[in-house]
Coordinates of C-alpha atoms in Angstrom, one line a residue:
X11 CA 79.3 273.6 58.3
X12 CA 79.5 277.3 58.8
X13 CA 76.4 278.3 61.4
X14 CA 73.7 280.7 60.4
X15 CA 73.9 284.0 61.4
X16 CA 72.2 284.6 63.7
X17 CA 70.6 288.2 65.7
X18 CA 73.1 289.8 67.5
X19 CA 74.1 292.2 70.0
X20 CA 77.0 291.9 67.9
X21 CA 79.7 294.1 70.1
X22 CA 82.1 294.7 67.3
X23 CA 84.8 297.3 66.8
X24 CA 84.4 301.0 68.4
X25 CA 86.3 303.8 70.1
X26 CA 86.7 304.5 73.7
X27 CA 88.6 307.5 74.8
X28 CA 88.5 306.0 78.4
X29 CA 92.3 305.2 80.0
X30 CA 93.0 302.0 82.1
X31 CA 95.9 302.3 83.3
X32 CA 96.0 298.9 85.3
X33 CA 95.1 297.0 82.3
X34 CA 97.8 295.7 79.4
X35 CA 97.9 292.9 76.8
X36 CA 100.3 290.4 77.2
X37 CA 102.1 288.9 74.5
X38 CA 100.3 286.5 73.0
X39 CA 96.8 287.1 74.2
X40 CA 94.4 285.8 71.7
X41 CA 91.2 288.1 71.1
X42 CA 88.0 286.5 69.7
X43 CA 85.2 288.3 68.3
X44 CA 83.0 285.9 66.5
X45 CA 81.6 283.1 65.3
X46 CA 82.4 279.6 64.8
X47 CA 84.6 278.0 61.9
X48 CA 86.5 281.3 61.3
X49 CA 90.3 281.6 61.9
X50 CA 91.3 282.8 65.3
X51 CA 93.9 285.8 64.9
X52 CA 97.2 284.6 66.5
X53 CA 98.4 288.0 65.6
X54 CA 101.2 288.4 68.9
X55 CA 101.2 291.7 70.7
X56 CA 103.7 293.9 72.4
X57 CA 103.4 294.8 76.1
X58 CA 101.7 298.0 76.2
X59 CA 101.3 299.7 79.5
X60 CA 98.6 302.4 80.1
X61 CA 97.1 302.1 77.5
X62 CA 93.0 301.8 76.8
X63 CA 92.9 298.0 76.0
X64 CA 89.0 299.2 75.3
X65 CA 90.3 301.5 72.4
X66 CA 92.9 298.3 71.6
X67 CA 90.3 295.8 71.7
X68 CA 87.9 297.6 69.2
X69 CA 90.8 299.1 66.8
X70 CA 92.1 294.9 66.6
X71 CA 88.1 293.8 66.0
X72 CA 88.3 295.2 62.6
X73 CA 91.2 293.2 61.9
X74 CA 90.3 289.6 63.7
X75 CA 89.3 287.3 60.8
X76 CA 87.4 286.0 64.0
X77 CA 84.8 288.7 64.4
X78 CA 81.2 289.0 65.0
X79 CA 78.7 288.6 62.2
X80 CA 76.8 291.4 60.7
X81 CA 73.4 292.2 62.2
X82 CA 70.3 290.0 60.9
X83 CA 66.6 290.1 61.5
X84 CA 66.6 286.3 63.0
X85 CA 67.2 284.9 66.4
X86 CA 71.0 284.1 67.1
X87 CA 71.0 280.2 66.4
X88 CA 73.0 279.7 69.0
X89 CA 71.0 280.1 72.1
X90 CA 68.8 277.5 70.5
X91 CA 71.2 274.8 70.8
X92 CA 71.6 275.0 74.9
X93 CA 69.1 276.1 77.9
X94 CA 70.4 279.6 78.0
X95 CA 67.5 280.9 79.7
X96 CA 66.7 277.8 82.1
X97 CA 70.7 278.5 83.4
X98 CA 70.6 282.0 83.5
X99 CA 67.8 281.4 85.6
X100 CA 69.8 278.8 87.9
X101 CA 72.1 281.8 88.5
X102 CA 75.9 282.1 88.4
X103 CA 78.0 279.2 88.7
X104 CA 81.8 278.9 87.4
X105 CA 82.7 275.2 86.1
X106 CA 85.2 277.0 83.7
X107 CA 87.5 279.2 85.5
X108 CA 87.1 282.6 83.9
X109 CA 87.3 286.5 84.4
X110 CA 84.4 289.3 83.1
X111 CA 85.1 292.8 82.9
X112 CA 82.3 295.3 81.8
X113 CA 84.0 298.4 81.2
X114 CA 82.3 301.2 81.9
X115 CA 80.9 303.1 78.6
X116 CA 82.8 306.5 76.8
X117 CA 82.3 308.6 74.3
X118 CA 83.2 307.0 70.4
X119 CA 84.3 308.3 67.7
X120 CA 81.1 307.6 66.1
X121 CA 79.9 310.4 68.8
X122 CA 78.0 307.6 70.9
X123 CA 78.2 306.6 74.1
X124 CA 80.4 302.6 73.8
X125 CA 80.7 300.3 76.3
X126 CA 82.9 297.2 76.4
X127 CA 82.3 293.9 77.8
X128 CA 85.7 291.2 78.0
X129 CA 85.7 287.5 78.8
X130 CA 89.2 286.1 79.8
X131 CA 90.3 282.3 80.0
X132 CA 93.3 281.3 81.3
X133 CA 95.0 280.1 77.6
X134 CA 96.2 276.7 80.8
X135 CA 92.2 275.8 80.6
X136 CA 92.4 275.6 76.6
X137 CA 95.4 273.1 76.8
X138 CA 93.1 269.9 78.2
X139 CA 90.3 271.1 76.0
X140 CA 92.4 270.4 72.7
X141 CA 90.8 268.4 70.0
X142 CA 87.5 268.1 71.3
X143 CA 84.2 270.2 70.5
X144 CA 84.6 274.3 71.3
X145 CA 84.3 277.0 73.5
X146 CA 81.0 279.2 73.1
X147 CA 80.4 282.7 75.2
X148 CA 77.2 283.7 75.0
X149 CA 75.7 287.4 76.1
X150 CA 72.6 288.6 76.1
X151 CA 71.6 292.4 77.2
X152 CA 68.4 293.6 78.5
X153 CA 67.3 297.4 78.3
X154 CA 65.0 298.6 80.5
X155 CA 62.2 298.1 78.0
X156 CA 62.8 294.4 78.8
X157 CA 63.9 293.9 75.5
X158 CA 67.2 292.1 74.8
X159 CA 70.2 291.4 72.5
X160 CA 71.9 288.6 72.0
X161 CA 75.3 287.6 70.7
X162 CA 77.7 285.1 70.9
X163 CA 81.3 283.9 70.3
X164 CA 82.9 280.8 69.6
X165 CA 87.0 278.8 69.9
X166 CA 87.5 275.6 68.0
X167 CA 89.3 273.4 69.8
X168 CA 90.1 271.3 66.5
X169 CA 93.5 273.3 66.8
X170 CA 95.1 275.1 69.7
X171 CA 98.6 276.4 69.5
X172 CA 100.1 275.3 72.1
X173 CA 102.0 278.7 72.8
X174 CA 98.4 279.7 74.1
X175 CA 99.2 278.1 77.6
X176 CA 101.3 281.5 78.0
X177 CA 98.3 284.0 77.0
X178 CA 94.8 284.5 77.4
X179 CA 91.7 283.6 75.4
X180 CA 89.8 286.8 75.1
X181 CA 86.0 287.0 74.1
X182 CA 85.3 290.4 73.5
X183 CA 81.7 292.3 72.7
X184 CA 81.4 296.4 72.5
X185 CA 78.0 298.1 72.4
X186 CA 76.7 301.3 71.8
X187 CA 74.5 302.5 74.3
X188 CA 72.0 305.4 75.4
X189 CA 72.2 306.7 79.5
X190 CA 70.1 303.7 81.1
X191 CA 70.3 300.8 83.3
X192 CA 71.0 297.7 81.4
X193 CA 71.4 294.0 82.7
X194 CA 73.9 291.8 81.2
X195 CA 74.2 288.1 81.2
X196 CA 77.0 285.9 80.2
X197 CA 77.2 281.8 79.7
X198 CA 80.6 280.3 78.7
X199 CA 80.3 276.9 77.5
X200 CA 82.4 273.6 76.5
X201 CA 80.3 271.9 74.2
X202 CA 82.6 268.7 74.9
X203 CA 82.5 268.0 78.7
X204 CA 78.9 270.3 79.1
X205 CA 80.7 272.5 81.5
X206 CA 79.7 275.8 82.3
X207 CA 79.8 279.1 83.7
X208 CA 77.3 282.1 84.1
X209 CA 77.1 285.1 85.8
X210 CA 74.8 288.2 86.1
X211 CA 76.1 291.9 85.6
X212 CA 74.5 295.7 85.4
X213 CA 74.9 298.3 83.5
X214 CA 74.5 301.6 84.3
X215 CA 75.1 304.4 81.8
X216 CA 74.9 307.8 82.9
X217 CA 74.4 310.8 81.1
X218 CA 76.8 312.4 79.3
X219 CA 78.5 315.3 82.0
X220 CA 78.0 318.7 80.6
X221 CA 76.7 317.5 77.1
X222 CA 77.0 320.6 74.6
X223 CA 74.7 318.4 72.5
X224 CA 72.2 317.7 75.3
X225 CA 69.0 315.7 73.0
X226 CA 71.2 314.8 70.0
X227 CA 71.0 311.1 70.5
X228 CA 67.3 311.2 71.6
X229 CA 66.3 309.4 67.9
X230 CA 68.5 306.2 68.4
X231 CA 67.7 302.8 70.2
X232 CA 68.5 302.1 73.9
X233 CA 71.2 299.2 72.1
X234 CA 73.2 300.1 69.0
X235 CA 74.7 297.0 67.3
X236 CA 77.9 297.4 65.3
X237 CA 78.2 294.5 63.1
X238 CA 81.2 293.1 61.7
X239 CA 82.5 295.2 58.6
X240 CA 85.5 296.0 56.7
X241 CA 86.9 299.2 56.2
X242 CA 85.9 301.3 55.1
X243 CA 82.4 300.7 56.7
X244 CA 84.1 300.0 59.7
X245 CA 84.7 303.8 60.0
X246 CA 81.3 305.4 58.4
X247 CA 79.2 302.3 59.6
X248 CA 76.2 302.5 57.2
X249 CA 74.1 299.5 59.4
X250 CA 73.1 302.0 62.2
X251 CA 70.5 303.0 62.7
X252 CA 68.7 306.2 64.3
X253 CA 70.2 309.5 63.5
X254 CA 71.5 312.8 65.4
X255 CA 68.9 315.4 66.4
X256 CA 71.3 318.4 65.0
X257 CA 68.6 320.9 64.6
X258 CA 69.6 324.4 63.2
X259 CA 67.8 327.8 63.3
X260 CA 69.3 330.3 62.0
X261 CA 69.0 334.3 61.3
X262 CA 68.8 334.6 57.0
X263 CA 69.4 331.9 54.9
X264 CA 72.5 330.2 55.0
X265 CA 74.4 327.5 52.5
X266 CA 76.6 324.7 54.8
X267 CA 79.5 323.4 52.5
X268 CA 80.9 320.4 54.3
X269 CA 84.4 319.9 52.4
X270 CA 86.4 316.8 53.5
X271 CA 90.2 316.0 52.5
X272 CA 90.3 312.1 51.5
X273 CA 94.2 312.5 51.5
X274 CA 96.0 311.4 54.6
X275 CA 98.7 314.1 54.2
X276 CA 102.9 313.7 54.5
X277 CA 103.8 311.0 57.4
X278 CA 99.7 310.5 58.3
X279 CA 98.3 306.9 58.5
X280 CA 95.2 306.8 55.9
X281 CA 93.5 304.7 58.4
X282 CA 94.1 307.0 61.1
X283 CA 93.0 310.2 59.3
X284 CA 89.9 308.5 57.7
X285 CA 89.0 306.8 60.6
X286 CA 88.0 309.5 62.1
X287 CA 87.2 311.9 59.0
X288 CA 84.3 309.7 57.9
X289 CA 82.7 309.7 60.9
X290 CA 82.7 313.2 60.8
X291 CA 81.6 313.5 57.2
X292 CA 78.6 311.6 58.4
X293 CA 77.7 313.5 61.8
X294 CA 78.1 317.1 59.9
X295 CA 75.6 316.0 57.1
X296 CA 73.3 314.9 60.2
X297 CA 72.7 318.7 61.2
X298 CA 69.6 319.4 60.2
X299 CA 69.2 323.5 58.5
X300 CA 66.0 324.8 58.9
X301 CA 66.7 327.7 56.6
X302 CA 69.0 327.0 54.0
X303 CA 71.1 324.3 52.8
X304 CA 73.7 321.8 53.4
X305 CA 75.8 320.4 51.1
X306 CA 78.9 317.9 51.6
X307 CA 81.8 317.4 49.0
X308 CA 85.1 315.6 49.4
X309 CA 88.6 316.6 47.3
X310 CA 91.5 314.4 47.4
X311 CA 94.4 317.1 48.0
X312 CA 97.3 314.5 46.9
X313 CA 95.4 314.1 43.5
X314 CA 93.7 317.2 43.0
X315 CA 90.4 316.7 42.6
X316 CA 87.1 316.8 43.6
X317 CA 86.5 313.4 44.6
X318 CA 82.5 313.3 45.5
X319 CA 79.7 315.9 45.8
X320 CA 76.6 315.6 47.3
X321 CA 74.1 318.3 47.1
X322 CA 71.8 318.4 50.0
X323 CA 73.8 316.2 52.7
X324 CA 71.2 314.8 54.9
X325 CA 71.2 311.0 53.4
X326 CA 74.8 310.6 52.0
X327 CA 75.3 308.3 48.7
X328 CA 77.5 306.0 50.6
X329 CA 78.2 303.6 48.4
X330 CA 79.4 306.4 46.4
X331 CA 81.4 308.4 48.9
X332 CA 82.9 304.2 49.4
X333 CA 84.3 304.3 45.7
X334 CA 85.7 307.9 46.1
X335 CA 87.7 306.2 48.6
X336 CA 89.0 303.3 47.4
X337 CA 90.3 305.7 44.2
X338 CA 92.0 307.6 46.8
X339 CA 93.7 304.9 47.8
X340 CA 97.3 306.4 49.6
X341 CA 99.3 303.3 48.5
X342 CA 98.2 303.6 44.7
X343 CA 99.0 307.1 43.1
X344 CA 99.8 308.0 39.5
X345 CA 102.6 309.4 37.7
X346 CA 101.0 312.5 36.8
X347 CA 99.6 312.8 40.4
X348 CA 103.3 312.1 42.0
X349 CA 104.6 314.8 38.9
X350 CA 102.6 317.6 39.8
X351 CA 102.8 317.2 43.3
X352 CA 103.9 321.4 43.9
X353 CA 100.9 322.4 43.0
X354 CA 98.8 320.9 45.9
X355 CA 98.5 324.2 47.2
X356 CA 97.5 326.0 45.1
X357 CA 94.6 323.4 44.1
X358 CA 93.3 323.5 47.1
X359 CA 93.5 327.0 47.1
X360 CA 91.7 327.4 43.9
X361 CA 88.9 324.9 44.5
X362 CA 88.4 327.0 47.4
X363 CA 88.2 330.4 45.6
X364 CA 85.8 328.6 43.6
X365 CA 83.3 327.6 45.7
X366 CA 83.0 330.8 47.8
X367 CA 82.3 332.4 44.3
X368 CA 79.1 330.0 44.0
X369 CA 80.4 327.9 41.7
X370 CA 79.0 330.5 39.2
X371 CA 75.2 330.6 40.4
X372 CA 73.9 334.0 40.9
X373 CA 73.0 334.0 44.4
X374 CA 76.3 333.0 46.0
X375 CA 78.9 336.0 45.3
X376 CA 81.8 336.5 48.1
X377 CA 80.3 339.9 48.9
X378 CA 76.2 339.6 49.1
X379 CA 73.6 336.5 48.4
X380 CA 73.2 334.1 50.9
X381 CA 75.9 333.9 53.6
X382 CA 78.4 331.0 53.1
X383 CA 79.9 328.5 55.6
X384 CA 82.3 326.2 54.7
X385 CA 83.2 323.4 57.0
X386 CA 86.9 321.6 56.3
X387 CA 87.9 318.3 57.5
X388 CA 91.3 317.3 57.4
X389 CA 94.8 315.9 58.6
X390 CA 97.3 318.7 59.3
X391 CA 98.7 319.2 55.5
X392 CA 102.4 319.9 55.0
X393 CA 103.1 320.1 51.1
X394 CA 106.4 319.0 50.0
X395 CA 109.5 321.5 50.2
X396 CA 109.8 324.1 47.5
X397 CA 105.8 324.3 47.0
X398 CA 104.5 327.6 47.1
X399 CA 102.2 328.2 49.6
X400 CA 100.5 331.4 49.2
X401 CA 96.9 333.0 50.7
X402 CA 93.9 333.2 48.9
X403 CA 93.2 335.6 47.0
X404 CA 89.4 337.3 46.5
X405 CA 88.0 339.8 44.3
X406 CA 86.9 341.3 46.8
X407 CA 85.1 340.7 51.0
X408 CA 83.2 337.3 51.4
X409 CA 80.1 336.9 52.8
X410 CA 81.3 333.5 54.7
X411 CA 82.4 331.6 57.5
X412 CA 85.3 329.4 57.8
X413 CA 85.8 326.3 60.4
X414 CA 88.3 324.3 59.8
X415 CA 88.9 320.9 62.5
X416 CA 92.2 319.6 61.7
X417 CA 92.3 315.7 63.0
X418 CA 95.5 315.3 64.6
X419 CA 96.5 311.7 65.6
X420 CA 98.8 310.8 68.5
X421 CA 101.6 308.9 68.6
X422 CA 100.5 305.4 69.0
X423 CA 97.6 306.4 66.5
X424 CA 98.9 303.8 63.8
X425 CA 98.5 301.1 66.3
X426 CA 95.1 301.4 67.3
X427 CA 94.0 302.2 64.1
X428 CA 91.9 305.4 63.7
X429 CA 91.4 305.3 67.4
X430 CA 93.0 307.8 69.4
X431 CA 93.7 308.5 73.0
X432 CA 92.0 310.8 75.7
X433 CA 93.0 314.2 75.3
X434 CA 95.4 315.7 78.1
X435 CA 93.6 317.6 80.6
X436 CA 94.4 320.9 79.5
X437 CA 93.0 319.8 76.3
X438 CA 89.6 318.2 77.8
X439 CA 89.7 322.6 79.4
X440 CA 89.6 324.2 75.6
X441 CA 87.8 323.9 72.5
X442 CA 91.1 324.0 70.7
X443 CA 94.2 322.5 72.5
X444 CA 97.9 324.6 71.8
X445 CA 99.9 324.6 68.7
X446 CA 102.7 322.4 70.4
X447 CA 100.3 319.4 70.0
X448 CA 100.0 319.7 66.4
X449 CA 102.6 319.5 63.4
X450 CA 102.6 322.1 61.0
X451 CA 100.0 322.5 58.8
X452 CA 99.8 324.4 55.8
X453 CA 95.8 325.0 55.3
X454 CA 95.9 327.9 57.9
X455 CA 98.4 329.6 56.4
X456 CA 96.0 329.1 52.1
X457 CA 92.5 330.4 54.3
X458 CA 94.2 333.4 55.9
X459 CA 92.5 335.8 54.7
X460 CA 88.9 334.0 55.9
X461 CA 90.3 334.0 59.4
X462 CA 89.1 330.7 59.9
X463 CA 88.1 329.0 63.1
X464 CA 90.8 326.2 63.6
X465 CA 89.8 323.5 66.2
X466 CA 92.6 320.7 66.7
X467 CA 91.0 317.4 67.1
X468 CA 92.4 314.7 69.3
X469 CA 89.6 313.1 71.1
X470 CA 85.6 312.5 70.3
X471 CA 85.4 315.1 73.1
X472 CA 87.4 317.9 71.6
X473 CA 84.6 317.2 68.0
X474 CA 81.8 317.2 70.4
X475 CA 82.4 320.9 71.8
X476 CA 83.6 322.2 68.7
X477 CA 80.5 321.3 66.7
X478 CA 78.5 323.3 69.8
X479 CA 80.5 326.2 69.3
X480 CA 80.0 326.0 65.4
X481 CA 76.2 325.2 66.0
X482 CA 75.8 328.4 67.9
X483 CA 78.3 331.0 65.9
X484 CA 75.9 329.9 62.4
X485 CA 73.1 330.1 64.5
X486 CA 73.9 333.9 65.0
X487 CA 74.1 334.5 61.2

């Protein structure tokens, strides 16, 4: 009988950019993030040396059928059923030989501060255990409020694959967190022989070093929950709660267009480039304009159209936005789509000519009314060979600004999902690392004659400076 869910600290699937080089999976390591009576994933894995098994643990969350539940108003049932708080209070003790590794927090994609917490056992200590009762790990966090979060995961021992004896069994929980001190406390328990084990952590999250957005997480809660969801909520996660503090003054009156591509663009994972677009749709529409407007649309290059359009971006229709997506879909395309492919370009380059005309309202020619700024978020776009790929072409000088952050992902960006890895130091040194890093792209070449701003994305670090820098050029205007 499946358990209730329950409250949780429910430390489900994020992005760290923070490199451990001493840590690797080995094959066969079995990662757990959730509750009980759901299917462990068995899913093997390569040997993959320096690389963030942080980033790796969160990218394979969202595709464990073994995750944590969603976030609910109730107590977590769980700690109910054992004397979590009479043990923590006995203090540590380790009848089940284990390993716990909080991982120091990093900046996410979702532009918060995540940080990871990883029970091991020795897949030799499941072996005996076969057949009879489960394996719980329970964790609660404190803030310094005194108030706390709890969550827990759970093994079946009803069935244990006996190849496990070669890997690990990994309980995982990730949290987002605000610069505090936080205390931690873990219980792993065999509900068959009442053995146990329980140890006592900290916490301690700093602030952010130079932070070009110093205040813009002063609205959200000392613990962030990310509940177990599916793509694509995994990537725009509606349950949060809190919002930026994006505040912004500016000169005269100025209209925002945020304009995202839902394509993923030639030999680009969808997940990849959406995984980190959405987020981005949803901090943009966060930045709050004092004096003038911000609206957010996306277009769907591939198919050429305008794909959703949201006037006034400050609480997006995301179950909208959601069905935009799912029509733009990279593994579904039509015949007519597929047929007219050549003219990509020059779609994009005409829906772009038509917006910096106003979309035919008076007050927004290319030469006077309100200034423009357009925003673009996209994959590097190359079209296919023999499309014509030409400039824009205006009647005459706009009254506009162009940025235009071009998510780039690495190498290894298809196995971690839309994760991606720490940029190079020379990249962490400017707002927009060298051409060698990226493919070629094609939208530079169409907004030309806009001399756009182009940042190249590779990190949560590389989007947090260029938004400053964006923050403080439209400020000017």
């Amino acid at each position: 009988m499946p358990r209730p869910r329950g409250r949780h600290s429910s430390f489900a699937s994020a992005a760290t950019i923070e490199l451990f080089n001493s840590t690797e999976l080995r094959f066969g390591d079995i990662l757990l993030f959730g509750k009980a009576n759901k299917t462990v994933d068995h899913r093997p894995f390569k040997r993959l040396p320096a690389l963030s098994y942080a980033i790796l643990l969160c990218a394979f969350s969202l595709l464990s059928p073994a995750r944590a539940s969603a976030q609910s108003k109730s107590p977590d049932t769980e700690f109910t059923q054992i004397p979590f708080d009479r043990w923590v209070a006995e203090g540590p003790r380790e009848q089940i030989p284990w390993k716990v590794i909080v991982k120091p927090p990093a900046l996410s994609v979702y532009q918060r501060l995540l940080a990871c917490v990883e029970v091991r056992i020795d897949g030799k200590e499941v072996i005996p255990r076969q057949g009879k009762g489960q394996l719980v790990t329970l964790i609660q966090m404190s803030d310094s409020s005194g108030r706390t979060y709890r969550e827990h995961g759970d093994y079946n021992f009803e069935k244990v694959d006996p190849e496990i004896r070669k890997s690990n069994l990994i309980f995982s929980f990730d949290v987002l967190v605000v610069p505090g001190e936080y205390g931690i406390a873990l219980v792993l328990y065999d509900s068959a022989t009442q053995e146990r084990s329980v140890t006592l952590r900290t916490l301690h999250v700093d602030a952010f070093r130079n932070d070009p957005l110093v205040g813009s997480w002063r609205d959200f809660p000392p613990v962030e929950i990310l509940p177990q969801e599916d793509t694509p909520d995994a990537w725009y996660r509606p349950t949060l709660a809190g919002r930026f503090y994006l505040p912004l003054k500016t000169r005269s009156r100025v209209r925002i267009e945020v304009l995202a591509n839902l394509a993923s663009g030639r030999r680009r994972s969808s997940e990849g480039t959406l995984g980190y677009i959405l987020p981005l749709i949803k901090l943009f529409s966060q930045v709050e304009v004092t004096n003038g407007s911000l609206d957010v649309a996306a277009i769907d290059i591939d198919r050429r159209r305008v794909s959703f359009e949201q006037p006034g971006g400050r609480d997006l229709d995301w179950p909208r936005l959601k069905a935009a997506l799912r029509e733009s879909n990279p593994d579904v395309i039509d015949v007519a789509s597929l047929a007219g492919r050549k003219q990509n370009a020059s779609f994009f380059a005409t829906e772009m000519v038509r917006r910096i005309s106003g979309h035919g309202d008076s007050g927004g020619s290319p030469a006077g009314g309100d200034p423009r700024v357009f925003i673009v978020l996209s994959s590097g776009v190359r079209f296919d060979d023999g499309t014509k790929v030409h400039p824009i072409q205006l009647d005459g000088p706009c009254n506009c600004r162009v940025f235009y952050l071009r998510f780039v992902p690495a190498h290894n960006s298809r196995i971690v999902g839309f994760q991606v890895p720490p940029p190079t130091p020379s990249a962490r040194r400017m707002p927009n690392p060298p051409d060698r890093m990226t493919p070629y792209d094609s939208l530079p070449d169409i907004l030309k004659p806009l001399h756009p701003r182009v940042f190249t994305v590779q990190s949560p670090e590389v989007v947090r400076r260029a938004l400053a820098r964006m923050l403080s050029e439209i400020s000017q205007m």
